[in-house]
PDB file of C-alpha atoms in Angstrom:
ATOM      1  CA  MET A1292    -116.524 143.651 110.974  1.00  0.00           C
ATOM      2  CA  LEU A1293    -118.442 145.123 113.881  1.00  0.00           C
ATOM      3  CA  SER A1294    -119.378 148.154 111.761  1.00  0.00           C
ATOM      4  CA  LEU A1295    -120.638 145.894 108.958  1.00  0.00           C
ATOM      5  CA  LYS A1296    -122.641 143.831 111.446  1.00  0.00           C
ATOM      6  CA  ILE A1297    -124.208 146.951 112.977  1.00  0.00           C
ATOM      7  CA  ALA A1298    -125.001 148.455 109.576  1.00  0.00           C
ATOM      8  CA  LEU A1299    -126.557 145.222 108.271  1.00  0.00           C
ATOM      9  CA  VAL A1300    -128.711 144.784 111.375  1.00  0.00           C
ATOM     10  CA  ALA A1301    -129.762 148.445 111.185  1.00  0.00           C
ATOM     11  CA  VAL A1302    -130.863 148.082 107.559  1.00  0.00           C
ATOM     12  CA  CYS A1303    -132.656 144.754 108.105  1.00  0.00           C
ATOM     13  CA  ALA A1304    -134.501 146.109 111.152  1.00  0.00           C
ATOM     14  CA  SER A1305    -135.700 149.228 109.355  1.00  0.00           C
ATOM     15  CA  LEU A1306    -136.429 147.692 105.936  1.00  0.00           C
ATOM     16  CA  ILE A1307    -140.075 146.657 106.417  1.00  0.00           C
ATOM     17  CA  PRO A1308    -141.084 149.819 108.358  1.00  0.00           C
ATOM     18  CA  GLY A1309    -139.256 151.866 105.715  1.00  0.00           C
ATOM     19  CA  ILE A1310    -141.097 150.222 102.811  1.00  0.00           C
ATOM     20  CA  ALA A1311    -144.466 150.564 104.553  1.00  0.00           C
ATOM     21  CA  LEU A1312    -143.923 154.203 105.457  1.00  0.00           C
ATOM     22  CA  ALA A1313    -142.563 155.117 102.020  1.00  0.00           C
ATOM     23  CA  TYR A1314    -145.598 153.529 100.350  1.00  0.00           C
ATOM     24  CA  VAL A1315    -148.044 155.315 102.652  1.00  0.00           C
ATOM     25  CA  LEU A1316    -146.345 158.683 102.101  1.00  0.00           C
ATOM     26  CA  ALA A1317    -146.246 158.132  98.332  1.00  0.00           C
ATOM     27  CA  LYS A1318    -149.740 156.793  97.745  1.00  0.00           C
ATOM     28  CA  LYS A1319    -152.016 157.935 100.549  1.00  0.00           C
ATOM     29  CA  GLU A1320    -153.482 161.286 101.529  1.00  0.00           C
ATOM     30  CA  PHE A1321    -154.414 161.782 105.170  1.00  0.00           C
ATOM     31  CA  TRP A1322    -154.477 164.386 107.891  1.00  0.00           C
ATOM     32  CA  GLY A1323    -151.066 164.893 109.457  1.00  0.00           C
ATOM     33  CA  LYS A1324    -149.141 163.567 106.443  1.00  0.00           C
ATOM     34  CA  THR A1325    -146.861 166.626 106.351  1.00  0.00           C
ATOM     35  CA  LEU A1326    -146.195 166.295 110.061  1.00  0.00           C
ATOM     36  CA  LEU A1327    -145.374 162.592 109.704  1.00  0.00           C
ATOM     37  CA  ASP A1328    -143.103 163.325 106.753  1.00  0.00           C
ATOM     38  CA  GLY A1329    -141.288 165.970 108.782  1.00  0.00           C
ATOM     39  CA  PHE A1330    -140.910 163.618 111.745  1.00  0.00           C
ATOM     40  CA  VAL A1331    -139.409 160.902 109.529  1.00  0.00           C
ATOM     41  CA  HIS A1332    -136.856 163.320 108.084  1.00  0.00           C
ATOM     42  CA  LEU A1333    -136.059 165.014 111.394  1.00  0.00           C
ATOM     43  CA  PRO A1334    -132.803 163.055 111.981  1.00  0.00           C
ATOM     44  CA  LEU A1335    -131.469 164.519 108.727  1.00  0.00           C
ATOM     45  CA  VAL A1336    -131.544 168.067 110.071  1.00  0.00           C
ATOM     46  CA  LEU A1337    -131.108 167.536 113.798  1.00  0.00           C
ATOM     47  CA  PRO A1338    -127.571 167.448 115.175  1.00  0.00           C
ATOM     48  CA  PRO A1339    -126.762 163.715 115.569  1.00  0.00           C
ATOM     49  CA  VAL A1340    -125.848 164.328 119.203  1.00  0.00           C
ATOM     50  CA  VAL A1341    -129.430 165.444 119.849  1.00  0.00           C
ATOM     51  CA  THR A1342    -130.768 162.217 118.358  1.00  0.00           C
ATOM     52  CA  GLY A1343    -128.322 160.217 120.472  1.00  0.00           C
ATOM     53  CA  TYR A1344    -129.311 162.111 123.601  1.00  0.00           C
ATOM     54  CA  PHE A1345    -133.003 161.479 122.889  1.00  0.00           C
ATOM     55  CA  LEU A1346    -132.261 157.753 122.487  1.00  0.00           C
ATOM     56  CA  LEU A1347    -130.371 157.797 125.772  1.00  0.00           C
ATOM     57  CA  LEU A1348    -133.326 159.431 127.513  1.00  0.00           C
ATOM     58  CA  GLU A1349    -135.833 156.945 126.102  1.00  0.00           C
ATOM     59  CA  PHE A1350    -133.845 153.704 125.783  1.00  0.00           C
ATOM     60  CA  GLY A1351    -131.246 154.162 128.510  1.00  0.00           C
ATOM     61  CA  ARG A1352    -131.465 151.963 131.573  1.00  0.00           C
ATOM     62  CA  ARG A1353    -133.404 154.708 133.368  1.00  0.00           C
ATOM     63  CA  GLY A1354    -135.504 155.746 130.374  1.00  0.00           C
ATOM     64  CA  PRO A1355    -139.156 154.665 130.179  1.00  0.00           C
ATOM     65  CA  LEU A1356    -138.711 152.365 127.180  1.00  0.00           C
ATOM     66  CA  GLY A1357    -135.321 151.152 128.369  1.00  0.00           C
ATOM     67  CA  MET A1358    -136.682 150.191 131.804  1.00  0.00           C
ATOM     68  CA  LEU A1359    -139.650 148.464 130.183  1.00  0.00           C
ATOM     69  CA  LEU A1360    -137.403 146.356 127.941  1.00  0.00           C
ATOM     70  CA  LEU A1361    -135.080 145.540 130.832  1.00  0.00           C
ATOM     71  CA  GLN A1362    -137.868 144.438 133.160  1.00  0.00           C
ATOM     72  CA  ALA A1363    -139.920 142.570 130.571  1.00  0.00           C
ATOM     73  CA  PHE A1364    -137.196 140.914 128.488  1.00  0.00           C
ATOM     74  CA  ASP A1365    -133.967 141.471 130.461  1.00  0.00           C
ATOM     75  CA  PHE A1366    -132.722 143.340 127.389  1.00  0.00           C
ATOM     76  CA  THR A1367    -131.082 146.728 127.033  1.00  0.00           C
ATOM     77  CA  PHE A1368    -129.806 148.831 124.137  1.00  0.00           C
ATOM     78  CA  ALA A1369    -127.602 150.981 126.350  1.00  0.00           C
ATOM     79  CA  PHE A1370    -123.838 150.609 125.781  1.00  0.00           C
ATOM     80  CA  ARG A1371    -124.294 147.545 123.578  1.00  0.00           C
ATOM     81  CA  TRP A1372    -123.844 146.953 119.856  1.00  0.00           C
ATOM     82  CA  THR A1373    -127.613 146.610 119.507  1.00  0.00           C
ATOM     83  CA  GLY A1374    -127.874 150.218 120.691  1.00  0.00           C
ATOM     84  CA  ALA A1375    -125.393 151.240 118.001  1.00  0.00           C
ATOM     85  CA  ALA A1376    -127.578 149.413 115.472  1.00  0.00           C
ATOM     86  CA  LEU A1377    -130.659 151.268 116.757  1.00  0.00           C
ATOM     87  CA  ALA A1378    -128.912 154.646 116.474  1.00  0.00           C
ATOM     88  CA  SER A1379    -127.634 153.778 113.003  1.00  0.00           C
ATOM     89  CA  ALA A1380    -131.077 152.624 111.873  1.00  0.00           C
ATOM     90  CA  ILE A1381    -132.686 155.875 112.987  1.00  0.00           C
ATOM     91  CA  MET A1382    -130.023 158.016 111.331  1.00  0.00           C
ATOM     92  CA  GLY A1383    -130.267 156.075 108.055  1.00  0.00           C
ATOM     93  CA  PHE A1384    -134.068 155.785 108.057  1.00  0.00           C
ATOM     94  CA  PRO A1385    -134.802 159.153 106.350  1.00  0.00           C
ATOM     95  CA  LEU A1386    -132.494 158.359 103.421  1.00  0.00           C
ATOM     96  CA  MET A1387    -134.094 154.950 103.040  1.00  0.00           C
ATOM     97  CA  VAL A1388    -137.653 156.293 103.096  1.00  0.00           C
ATOM     98  CA  ARG A1389    -136.841 159.171 100.732  1.00  0.00           C
ATOM     99  CA  ALA A1390    -135.421 156.921  98.006  1.00  0.00           C
ATOM    100  CA  MET A1391    -138.227 154.379  98.361  1.00  0.00           C
ATOM    101  CA  ARG A1392    -140.929 157.054  98.357  1.00  0.00           C
ATOM    102  CA  LEU A1393    -139.670 158.552  95.083  1.00  0.00           C
ATOM    103  CA  SER A1394    -139.715 155.091  93.548  1.00  0.00           C
ATOM    104  CA  PHE A1395    -143.272 154.352  94.708  1.00  0.00           C
ATOM    105  CA  GLU A1396    -144.436 157.765  93.446  1.00  0.00           C
ATOM    106  CA  ALA A1397    -143.078 156.891  89.997  1.00  0.00           C
ATOM    107  CA  VAL A1398    -145.205 153.725  89.733  1.00  0.00           C
ATOM    108  CA  ASP A1399    -147.921 154.279  87.125  1.00  0.00           C
ATOM    109  CA  PRO A1400    -151.300 154.511  88.951  1.00  0.00           C
ATOM    110  CA  LYS A1401    -153.007 153.000  85.891  1.00  0.00           C
ATOM    111  CA  LEU A1402    -151.222 149.707  86.494  1.00  0.00           C
ATOM    112  CA  GLU A1403    -152.366 149.680  90.113  1.00  0.00           C
ATOM    113  CA  ALA A1404    -155.911 150.561  89.019  1.00  0.00           C
ATOM    114  CA  ALA A1405    -155.824 147.716  86.494  1.00  0.00           C
ATOM    115  CA  ALA A1406    -154.828 145.288  89.243  1.00  0.00           C
ATOM    116  CA  SER A1407    -157.723 146.511  91.379  1.00  0.00           C
ATOM    117  CA  SER A1408    -160.152 146.084  88.498  1.00  0.00           C
ATOM    118  CA  LEU A1409    -159.011 142.460  88.197  1.00  0.00           C
ATOM    119  CA  GLY A1410    -159.953 141.825  91.814  1.00  0.00           C
ATOM    120  CA  ALA A1411    -156.663 142.367  93.641  1.00  0.00           C
ATOM    121  CA  ASN A1412    -157.127 143.696  97.159  1.00  0.00           C
ATOM    122  CA  PRO A1413    -154.860 146.562  98.364  1.00  0.00           C
ATOM    123  CA  PHE A1414    -152.285 144.177  99.850  1.00  0.00           C
ATOM    124  CA  LEU A1415    -152.033 142.035  96.702  1.00  0.00           C
ATOM    125  CA  ARG A1416    -151.910 145.171  94.561  1.00  0.00           C
ATOM    126  CA  PHE A1417    -148.979 146.391  96.632  1.00  0.00           C
ATOM    127  CA  LEU A1418    -147.251 143.001  96.653  1.00  0.00           C
ATOM    128  CA  LEU A1419    -147.714 142.111  92.974  1.00  0.00           C
ATOM    129  CA  VAL A1420    -147.620 145.501  91.258  1.00  0.00           C
ATOM    130  CA  SER A1421    -146.278 148.409  93.298  1.00  0.00           C
ATOM    131  CA  LEU A1422    -143.420 146.683  95.108  1.00  0.00           C
ATOM    132  CA  PRO A1423    -141.897 144.901  92.077  1.00  0.00           C
ATOM    133  CA  LEU A1424    -142.015 148.096  89.998  1.00  0.00           C
ATOM    134  CA  ALA A1425    -140.456 150.118  92.828  1.00  0.00           C
ATOM    135  CA  LEU A1426    -137.897 147.455  93.687  1.00  0.00           C
ATOM    136  CA  PRO A1427    -134.812 149.275  92.282  1.00  0.00           C
ATOM    137  CA  GLY A1428    -135.661 152.286  94.443  1.00  0.00           C
ATOM    138  CA  VAL A1429    -136.277 150.037  97.447  1.00  0.00           C
ATOM    139  CA  ILE A1430    -132.854 148.440  97.027  1.00  0.00           C
ATOM    140  CA  SER A1431    -131.279 151.836  96.437  1.00  0.00           C
ATOM    141  CA  GLY A1432    -132.816 153.154  99.660  1.00  0.00           C
ATOM    142  CA  ALA A1433    -131.504 150.168 101.588  1.00  0.00           C
ATOM    143  CA  ILE A1434    -128.010 150.738 100.188  1.00  0.00           C
ATOM    144  CA  LEU A1435    -128.062 154.436 101.115  1.00  0.00           C
ATOM    145  CA  SER A1436    -129.223 153.547 104.609  1.00  0.00           C
ATOM    146  CA  PHE A1437    -126.406 150.994 104.883  1.00  0.00           C
ATOM    147  CA  ALA A1438    -123.822 153.598 103.844  1.00  0.00           C
ATOM    148  CA  LYS A1439    -125.178 156.081 106.368  1.00  0.00           C
ATOM    149  CA  ALA A1440    -125.251 153.460 109.127  1.00  0.00           C
ATOM    150  CA  LEU A1441    -121.675 152.488 108.372  1.00  0.00           C
ATOM    151  CA  GLY A1442    -120.418 156.031 108.901  1.00  0.00           C
ATOM    152  CA  GLU A1443    -122.700 157.032 111.761  1.00  0.00           C
ATOM    153  CA  PHE A1444    -120.866 158.672 114.646  1.00  0.00           C
ATOM    154  CA  GLY A1445    -122.613 161.418 116.631  1.00  0.00           C
ATOM    155  CA  ALA A1446    -125.781 159.637 117.722  1.00  0.00           C
ATOM    156  CA  THR A1447    -123.937 156.358 118.288  1.00  0.00           C
ATOM    157  CA  ILE A1448    -121.201 157.718 120.529  1.00  0.00           C
ATOM    158  CA  THR A1449    -123.749 159.730 122.530  1.00  0.00           C
ATOM    159  CA  PHE A1450    -126.063 156.772 123.035  1.00  0.00           C
ATOM    160  CA  VAL A1451    -123.729 153.798 123.467  1.00  0.00           C
ATOM    161  CA  SER A1452    -120.323 155.450 123.937  1.00  0.00           C
ATOM    162  CA  ASN A1453    -117.115 154.094 122.390  1.00  0.00           C
ATOM    163  CA  ILE A1454    -116.486 150.663 123.923  1.00  0.00           C
ATOM    164  CA  PRO A1455    -113.813 148.531 122.206  1.00  0.00           C
ATOM    165  CA  GLY A1456    -115.249 145.324 120.804  1.00  0.00           C
ATOM    166  CA  GLU A1457    -118.820 146.269 121.672  1.00  0.00           C
ATOM    167  CA  THR A1458    -119.782 149.678 120.250  1.00  0.00           C
ATOM    168  CA  ARG A1459    -116.584 150.953 118.599  1.00  0.00           C
ATOM    169  CA  THR A1460    -117.584 151.382 114.972  1.00  0.00           C
ATOM    170  CA  ILE A1461    -115.270 152.437 112.171  1.00  0.00           C
ATOM    171  CA  ALA A1462    -116.174 156.109 112.726  1.00  0.00           C
ATOM    172  CA  SER A1463    -115.488 156.036 116.460  1.00  0.00           C
ATOM    173  CA  ALA A1464    -112.291 154.020 115.838  1.00  0.00           C
ATOM    174  CA  ILE A1465    -111.052 156.807 113.544  1.00  0.00           C
ATOM    175  CA  TYR A1466    -111.886 159.354 116.234  1.00  0.00           C
ATOM    176  CA  THR A1467    -110.060 157.285 118.869  1.00  0.00           C
ATOM    177  CA  ASN A1468    -106.977 156.877 116.717  1.00  0.00           C
ATOM    178  CA  LEU A1469    -106.815 160.614 116.110  1.00  0.00           C
ATOM    179  CA  GLN A1470    -106.807 161.182 119.874  1.00  0.00           C
ATOM    180  CA  THR A1471    -103.852 158.853 120.480  1.00  0.00           C
ATOM    181  CA  PRO A1472    -100.136 159.397 119.706  1.00  0.00           C
ATOM    182  CA  ASP A1473     -99.026 157.729 116.465  1.00  0.00           C
ATOM    183  CA  GLY A1474    -102.616 156.908 115.596  1.00  0.00           C
ATOM    184  CA  ASP A1475    -102.627 158.866 112.337  1.00  0.00           C
ATOM    185  CA  ALA A1476    -101.665 155.882 110.176  1.00  0.00           C
ATOM    186  CA  SER A1477    -104.434 153.691 111.590  1.00  0.00           C
ATOM    187  CA  ALA A1478    -106.927 156.524 111.234  1.00  0.00           C
ATOM    188  CA  MET A1479    -105.931 156.996 107.600  1.00  0.00           C
ATOM    189  CA  ARG A1480    -106.326 153.272 106.851  1.00  0.00           C
ATOM    190  CA  LEU A1481    -109.798 153.218 108.389  1.00  0.00           C
ATOM    191  CA  THR A1482    -110.698 156.420 106.565  1.00  0.00           C
ATOM    192  CA  LEU A1483    -109.743 154.878 103.224  1.00  0.00           C
ATOM    193  CA  VAL A1484    -111.784 151.766 104.025  1.00  0.00           C
ATOM    194  CA  ALA A1485    -114.797 153.936 104.904  1.00  0.00           C
ATOM    195  CA  ILE A1486    -114.417 155.960 101.697  1.00  0.00           C
ATOM    196  CA  VAL A1487    -114.175 152.834  99.519  1.00  0.00           C
ATOM    197  CA  ILE A1488    -117.236 151.197 101.071  1.00  0.00           C
ATOM    198  CA  SER A1489    -119.286 154.404 100.991  1.00  0.00           C
ATOM    199  CA  MET A1490    -118.365 155.143  97.368  1.00  0.00           C
ATOM    200  CA  ALA A1491    -119.241 151.586  96.350  1.00  0.00           C
ATOM    201  CA  ALA A1492    -122.631 151.976  98.043  1.00  0.00           C
ATOM    202  CA  LEU A1493    -123.304 155.310  96.352  1.00  0.00           C
ATOM    203  CA  ILE A1494    -122.300 153.990  92.920  1.00  0.00           C
ATOM    204  CA  ALA A1495    -124.543 150.950  93.363  1.00  0.00           C
ATOM    205  CA  SER A1496    -127.425 153.190  94.424  1.00  0.00           C
ATOM    206  CA  GLU A1497    -126.930 155.502  91.433  1.00  0.00           C
ATOM    207  CA  PHE A1498    -126.703 152.530  89.071  1.00  0.00           C
ATOM    208  CA  LEU A1499    -130.006 151.145  90.319  1.00  0.00           C
ATOM    209  CA  GLN A1500    -131.717 154.526  90.027  1.00  0.00           C
ATOM    210  CA  ARG A1501    -130.504 155.018  86.447  1.00  0.00           C
ATOM    211  CA  ARG A1502    -131.497 151.483  85.511  1.00  0.00           C
ATOM    212  CA  SER A1503    -134.953 152.059  86.932  1.00  0.00           C
ATOM    213  CA  LEU A1504    -135.398 155.333  85.034  1.00  0.00           C
ATOM    214  CA  ALA A1505    -134.190 153.754  81.791  1.00  0.00           C
ATOM    215  CA  LYS A1506    -136.575 150.844  82.227  1.00  0.00           C
ATOM    216  CA  ARG A1507    -139.511 153.180  82.744  1.00  0.00           C
ATOM    217  CA  ALA A1508    -138.518 155.286  79.753  1.00  0.00           C
ATOM    218  CA  ARG A1509    -138.623 152.190  77.533  1.00  0.00           C
ATOM    219  CA  ALA A1510    -142.003 151.114  78.908  1.00  0.00           C
TER     220      ALA A1510
END
C-alpha cells in the first residue's frame, strides 16, 4: 500500500507541470527548447543513483533547498515517504512528458486556429480544444509515470534509504528479501505483484493510445 500511495502522490504532484511542459514543448518554439527537452529527459539516461544523490545534495537536511524547507515550513523530504514520492515523480516525469507531448503534437493546428478566430484566448484554446483532444495521451502519460514510480528503486534508496514502514517500497522490499535467508518466497510474491500491476498499466496505456489513433483516423 505504501508503494501505491507513493506512486499516486508522485503522479498527482507532477501532473500539472507535466501537462504544461508537454504542451510548451509540443506547440512553442523558443531559444533553449532543445536544452530544456534534454533536461526533462535526463533522468531517463542518468543512472538512478546519480539522480538520487543529486536529490540528497539539494533536498537533504544539509542541502540548500532542504534547509530552506526545514527552516521555513519545518518540513523535510529526507528519509520520509514524501522524499520517495519526490524521487519517483522525477524518475517518472520524462515518460509522462513524452507521451503527453506526442499527443499534443498530434492535435490538428487548424482546430486551434479556428478557436482563436472565434475569440478564444490562448488559455481557453488550450483548455477547450487542445487538452480534450490530447486527453488520451495525457492519461496514458500519467499511467506510464505511475508504473515507473511504482517500480522505482535506485534514486529512492539513495535519497531516502530503505526504512520499513516509511520508505520501503515494493522494489526495496524485494531487494531486502533477497538479502535475507529464506526471503526468496516473499521476493517472488512481491515480484509477481509488481509484474501484474506494471503490465496492467502498460496495457491500459497502449489501449488509450490505440483508441486515440483510431479516433483521429475516423475524424
